[in-house]
Backbone as a ProteinNet text record, in pm:
[ID]
protein_1_A
[PRIMARY]
MNQVEPRSAEAAERLRLRYPRSRVPRPVAVLLIGALALVGLGWLVWAGYVYATPQVDAQVATYVVRGDRSIAVTLTVERRDPSIAATCRVVAQAVDFQTVGEVEVAVPAGTDKLTSVDIDIVTLRRATTAVAKECTSG
[TERTIARY]
716.7	628.7	502.8	471.6	340.7	229	139.6	13.8	-102.7	-177.4	-305.7	-409.9	-467.8	-584.3	-707.5	-784.7	-913.6	-991.9	-1065.5	-1136.7	-1257.6	-1288.1	-1403.5	-1518.5	-1623.8	-1744.5	-1716.8	-1649	-1615.7	-1512.3	-1423.8	-1314	-1384.4	-1469.9	-1535.8	-1627.6	-1689.5	-1775.5	-1698	-1569.8	-1474.4	-1422.5	-1404.6	-1349.2	-1475.1	-1580.9	-1709.3	-1726.5	-1716.7	-1734.9	-1615.4	-1497.6	-1398.4	-1412.5	-1422.8	-1446.7	-1567.4	-1659.9	-1790.8	-1799.1	-1902.9	-1938.3	-1954.9	-1927	-1961.2	-2106.7	-2108.5	-2283.8	-2303.8	-2232.1	-2282	-2227.6	-2347.6	-2298.5	-2193.5	-2121.1	-1993.7	-2052.5	-2158.1	-2208.6	-2250.5	-2310.7	-2340.5	-2210.4	-2126.9	-1986.2	-1935.2	-1926.6	-1857.1	-1923.6	-2071.5	-2148.6	-2121.2	-2117.5	-2087	-1965.7	-1852.1	-1713.1	-1711.9	-1781.9	-1772.3	-1832.4	-1959.6	-2011.3	-1942.7	-1877.7	-1798	-1658.6	-1604.7	-1494.5	-1557.5	-1661.3	-1722.1	-1761.8	-1822.4	-1832.4	-1705.8	-1575.4	-1469.1	-1402.7	-1410.9	-1366.3	-1436.8	-1558.9	-1650.6	-1599.9	-1580.5	-1513.3	-1419.2	-1311.4	-1173.2	-1182.6	-1256.7	-1276.4	-1327.2	-1440.9	-1491.9	-1424	-1316	-1238.1	-1123.6	-1062.2	-958.8	-1013.2	-1129.7	-1187.8	-1194.7	-1258.8	-1303.6	-1153.5	-1054.9	-956.8	-851.5	-871.9	-766.1	-790.6	-936.3	-981	-1004.8	-915.8	-940.1	-1048	-1107.8	-1209.4	-1144.3	-1005.6	-923.8	-801.7	-744.9	-608.9	-538.7	-404.8	-345.8	-196.1	-151.7	-19.6	43.8	172.1	230.3	217.7	181	183.4	310.8	340.9	479.4	508.6	633.7	703	827.2	847.6	945.9	1012.6	1152.4	1225	1255.6	1193.4	1229	1351	1427.7	1547.8	1569.5	1648.7	1701.7	1589.6	1482.5	1365.3	1241	1206.6	1075	1087.5	949.8	922.4	771	742.6	596.3	581	448.3	407.5	253.5	228.7	91.8	55.9	-57.7	-93.7	-232.9	-233.1	-357.2	-434.1	-542.8	-635.3	-739.5	-772.8	-889.1	-970.8	-1102.6	-1198.1	-1308.7	-1350.7	-1470.6	-1605.8	-1611.5	-1721	-1694.9	-1681.1	-1644.7	-1700.1	-1812.7	-1908.1	-1846.8	-1742	-1679.8	-1540	-1510.6	-1386.4	-1302.1	-1164	-1030.4	-933.5	-839.2	-724.7	-602.4	-506.4	-388.3	-253.4	-173.8	-33.9	69	151.7	234.5	369	498	602.9	721.2	800.7	906	1036.6	1117.8	1205.1	1348.8	1474.6	1597.7	1661.7	1787.2	1868.5	1889.4	1876	1904.4	1773.6	1644.3	1517.2	1475.1	1554.9	1499.4	1371.3	1263.1	1170.8	1204.6	1193.9	1255.4	1127.2	1025.9	898.3	769.4	653.7	531.3	439.7	311.8	198.7	81.1	-27.9	-184.3	-240.5	-283.3	-370.1	-518	-618	-757	-795.8	-861.5	-929.8	-1090.9	-1139.2	-1280.7	-1383.1	-1495.8	-1584.8	-1599.5	-1627.5	-1662.4	-1745.1	-1728.1	-1802.7	-1734.9	-1581.1	-1513.5	-1432.9	-1420.5	-1356.6	-1208.1	-1149.1	-997.2	-995.5	-918.4	-898	-729	-687	-553.2	-543.4	-443	-429.2	-259	-256.3	-117.1	-97.6	42.6	80.3	235.2	259.5	404	436.8	560.3	600.4	730.9	716.6	855.9	927.8	1067.5	1161.3	1264.1	1309.4	1432.7	1546.1	1576.5	1674.4	1636.8	1731.8	1705.6	1618.2	1496.5	1441.9	1467.5	1460.4	1487.7	1374.3	1276.7	1134	1021.9	892.3	785	692.7	639.3	557.2	439.2	316.5	197.2	195.2	177.8	217.2	68.3	-34.4	-169	-283.2	-395.7	-499.6	-626.2	-710.1	-830.8	-944.7	-1064.1	-1169.8	-1258.6	-1345.8	-1425.5	-1381.5
-5983.5	-5902.7	-5855	-5727.2	-5668.7	-5730.2	-5768.9	-5802.8	-5698.4	-5634.6	-5577.4	-5656.2	-5613.4	-5685.1	-5641.4	-5742.8	-5694.1	-5610.3	-5495.1	-5394.6	-5465.9	-5488.1	-5553.2	-5434.2	-5506.2	-5403.9	-5361.8	-5438.3	-5368.5	-5251.2	-5286	-5162	-5045.3	-5060.1	-4943.3	-4872.3	-4949.9	-4887.5	-4815.7	-4883.2	-4795.1	-4662.4	-4673.4	-4535.9	-4451.5	-4483.8	-4394.3	-4311.6	-4407	-4367.1	-4258.1	-4277.9	-4201.9	-4060.4	-4079.8	-3938.9	-3934.9	-3873.8	-3844.2	-3756	-3753.2	-3648.2	-3508.9	-3397.5	-3284.5	-3246.8	-3160.6	-3122.9	-3027.4	-2952.3	-2860.8	-2909.4	-2905.7	-2951.1	-2878.4	-2946.1	-2854.9	-2727.8	-2751	-2620	-2507.1	-2553.7	-2440.6	-2379	-2455.9	-2427.5	-2317.6	-2361.5	-2252.7	-2126.4	-2134.6	-2029.2	-1926	-1985.3	-1905.5	-1848.1	-1928.7	-1866.8	-1754.3	-1780.4	-1674.7	-1551.7	-1563.6	-1433.9	-1369.1	-1432.1	-1391.2	-1314.6	-1372.4	-1294.8	-1181.7	-1169.5	-1063.1	-938	-975.6	-876.5	-818.2	-925.7	-838.2	-753.8	-786.1	-726.9	-592.1	-593.9	-461.8	-369.5	-435.4	-335.7	-295.4	-358.9	-325.7	-216.9	-208.7	-108.2	26	-3.4	122.6	180.4	108	158.6	225.5	168.3	235.5	362.1	372.7	501.5	616.5	578.6	659.7	726.5	637.3	681.2	741.9	716.2	781.6	924.9	954	1098.1	1154.2	1237.9	1265.2	1375.7	1419.1	1542.8	1657	1676	1808.7	1764.3	1848	1833.7	1943.3	1961.4	2093	2060.9	2158.6	2150.3	2290.9	2307.1	2435.1	2479	2547.6	2604.7	2674	2786.5	2854.2	2875.5	2921.5	2978.6	3070.1	3189.5	3278.9	3292.9	3275.1	3308.8	3441.4	3524.1	3661.6	3696.8	3620.6	3646	3528	3568.9	3467.7	3413.6	3519.7	3496.8	3497.1	3482.4	3483.9	3414.9	3343.2	3281.3	3308.7	3340.2	3363.3	3228.2	3179.1	3050.2	3095.9	3045.3	3019.8	2888.7	2863.7	2708	2700	2586.3	2576.8	2445.6	2479.8	2380.4	2326.1	2173	2143.5	2073.3	2097.1	2022.3	1976.8	1854.8	1800	1875.9	1921.5	1998.5	2125.3	2234.2	2364.2	2443.4	2405.6	2457.9	2428.4	2332.6	2310	2372.3	2428.7	2505.2	2390.3	2435.8	2332.4	2420.3	2326.3	2368.4	2298.9	2378.6	2293.7	2345.1	2262.2	2287.6	2306.2	2420.4	2419.2	2435.8	2382.1	2361.3	2434.3	2510.2	2555.3	2494.3	2425.1	2360	2417.5	2402.3	2443.9	2353.4	2376.3	2296.4	2143.6	2133.1	1995.4	1938.4	1984.4	1921.4	1947.3	2022.5	2051.4	2169.3	2154.9	2249.9	2370.1	2491.5	2625.7	2701.8	2673.8	2756.5	2681.8	2702	2633.4	2712.3	2687.7	2771.4	2693.2	2728.6	2655.5	2759	2700.6	2804.7	2758.7	2846.2	2829.9	2877	2778.4	2801.4	2790	2940.1	2917.8	2867.7	2827.5	2788.7	2880	2824.3	2904.5	2840.7	2890.5	2809.1	2737.7	2775.9	2712.2	2583.4	2489.3	2365.1	2393	2467.5	2509.4	2634.6	2657.8	2796.1	2809.7	2927.6	2969	3055.4	3020.9	3119.9	3156.7	3269.9	3327.1	3362.6	3303.6	3312	3362.2	3420.7	3435	3372.8	3285	3222.3	3264.6	3314.8	3361.6	3237.1	3237.4	3114.1	3159	3073.5	3068.2	3114.1	3053.8	3039.4	3035.5	3062.5	3050.8	2933.4	2940.8	2833.4	2798.4	2686.6	2656	2599.1	2550.4	2503.1	2504.1	2491.1	2491.8	2371.5	2282.1	2169.3	2185.4	2142.6	2114.9	1971.1	1981.4	1855	1770.8	1851.1	1771.3	1885.4	1845.4	1911	1833.3	1912.7	1848.4	1924.3	1876.1	1934.2	1966.1	2068.4	2099.5	2184.2
4151.5	4056.5	4133.7	4090.1	4162.7	4060.5	4132.5	4068.4	4109.1	4012.5	4030.5	4061	4175.7	4200	4119.6	4094.7	4009.1	4091.4	4041.6	4107.8	4151.2	4278.1	4325.4	4347.5	4405.6	4425.3	4560.6	4641.1	4784.6	4782.3	4699.2	4670.8	4609.8	4519.9	4469.3	4551	4648	4765.4	4857.2	4886	4980.4	4918.4	4791.9	4731.9	4725.9	4701.7	4687.4	4827.2	4940.2	5066.3	5115.9	5062.6	5096.1	5016.7	4909.9	4827.6	4773.2	4861.9	4815.4	4717.2	4627	4522.2	4596.6	4512.6	4562.9	4583.6	4683	4688	4615.4	4543.4	4446.5	4304.3	4211.1	4095.3	4016.5	3923.3	3851	3783.9	3684.4	3640.2	3726.4	3829.1	3938	3990.6	4037.6	4088	3974.6	3857.5	3757.1	3747.4	3740.9	3746.8	3858.3	3980.8	4110.5	4096	4060.1	4066.8	3934.8	3828.7	3723.6	3767.5	3831.2	3879.4	3994	4070.7	4189	4132.4	4009.2	3931.7	3867.4	3809.3	3751.6	3861.8	3962.5	4063.5	4096.7	4121.6	4170.6	4053.5	3916.4	3826.8	3811.8	3819.5	3840.7	3944.3	4079	4177.4	4139.3	4090.9	4052.3	3964.9	3862.8	3759.8	3826.8	3883.4	3967.6	4064.7	4145.2	4229.8	4157.9	4058.6	3983.3	3917.5	3871.2	3815.5	3933.7	4030.5	4146.2	4197.4	4232.6	4278.2	4191	4056.9	3956.5	3902.3	3964.4	3906.2	4052.1	4113.7	4256	4243.4	4358.3	4355.8	4307.2	4351.8	4323.4	4298.7	4203.1	4160.7	4126.8	4132.1	4133.5	4089.9	4001.3	3956.8	3939.8	3964.2	3940.7	3794.5	3745.5	3622.7	3563.1	3659	3626.4	3776	3781	3892.3	3829.3	3934.8	3895.6	4021.4	4028.2	4161.2	4168	4269.5	4294.3	4343.1	4423.2	4493.3	4594.8	4690.3	4794.1	4878.6	4901	4986.2	4945.2	4812.4	4757.4	4622.7	4604.8	4478.5	4453.9	4326.6	4278.5	4206	4244.6	4184.1	4126.9	4015.1	3942.9	3974.2	4042.8	4066.6	3977.9	3900.8	3829.8	3917.9	3942.4	4035.1	3952.5	3945.6	3848	3950.4	3963.5	4041.3	3963.8	4008.9	3932.4	3952.6	4081.8	4106.2	4147.6	4063.7	4108.8	4217.9	4248	4357.4	4502.3	4492.2	4645.3	4625.9	4760.8	4797.5	4798.7	4781	4784.5	4863	4913.1	4995.3	4922.7	4886.1	4820.5	4898.8	4922.1	4999	4876.3	4896	4784.2	4863.3	4817.6	4884.9	4773.3	4841.7	4774.1	4808.3	4707.5	4730.2	4698.5	4771.4	4739.6	4641.1	4602.8	4498.5	4553.9	4684	4754.7	4776.3	4732.7	4753.6	4886.6	4986.5	5106	5103.8	5189.9	5174.1	5249	5171.5	5199.4	5241.9	5200	5185.4	5176.3	5243.7	5235.6	5260.8	5170.4	5198.2	5163.7	5229.5	5215.2	5136.7	5032.4	4951.4	4944.9	4975.3	4965.3	4851.1	4769.6	4646.5	4657	4668.7	4677.8	4585.4	4619.3	4516.9	4418.1	4298.1	4182.8	4069.4	3937.4	3846	3748.7	3747	3637.1	3718.1	3634.4	3680	3692.6	3584.7	3608.6	3661.1	3766.5	3816.3	3826.6	3795.9	3832.7	3951.3	4045.2	4166.9	4148.4	4181	4205.2	4332.8	4368.7	4500.7	4515.8	4625.5	4648.8	4791.9	4775	4917.2	4935.3	5070.4	5141.6	5184.6	5152.9	5169.3	5267.7	5341	5410.4	5339.6	5214.2	5134.3	5005.9	4910.5	4772.5	4729.8	4664.6	4610.3	4475.9	4421	4270	4215.6	4279.4	4218.4	4311.9	4287.6	4365.5	4315.5	4404.3	4383.7	4468.8	4392.6	4468.6	4508.3	4647.7	4727.3	4746.4	4794	4815.9	4795.3	4772.7	4763.4	4819.5	4914.4	4963.5	4932.3	4914.2	4902.2	5025.2	5011.4	5134.5	5238.6
[MASK]
++++++++++++++++++++++++++++++++++++++++++++++++++++++++++++++++++++++++++++++++++++++++++++++++++++++++++++++++++++++++++++++++++++++++++

């Protein structure tokens, strides 16, 4: 049978030396971890907001296929600061999603946050759609 030794002062001292108390009191550690978590959460919310609302965004409002070699596109560009010029890349795609035409559209600085730009894209073969791929400011 296993007998459990009574706990002696010597055994208690060995345990105390082997497992010393933390240098930081528990309430202070909890407060530090909580503050760090709040800072991290604040940064996450800030980063999500900043990157969810880009400086410039565009989308194709309408397009009309004019034939086997041309497509007319109306591009709607939205800028947070309309006084900054923007450049957007518009791609015409064929029925198999291959790029058949591409153009970079310069949107000059203005006073309206929402701007429409009409463009014609010359294509290699018949296009079936047009897509705004990317926009940059400046």
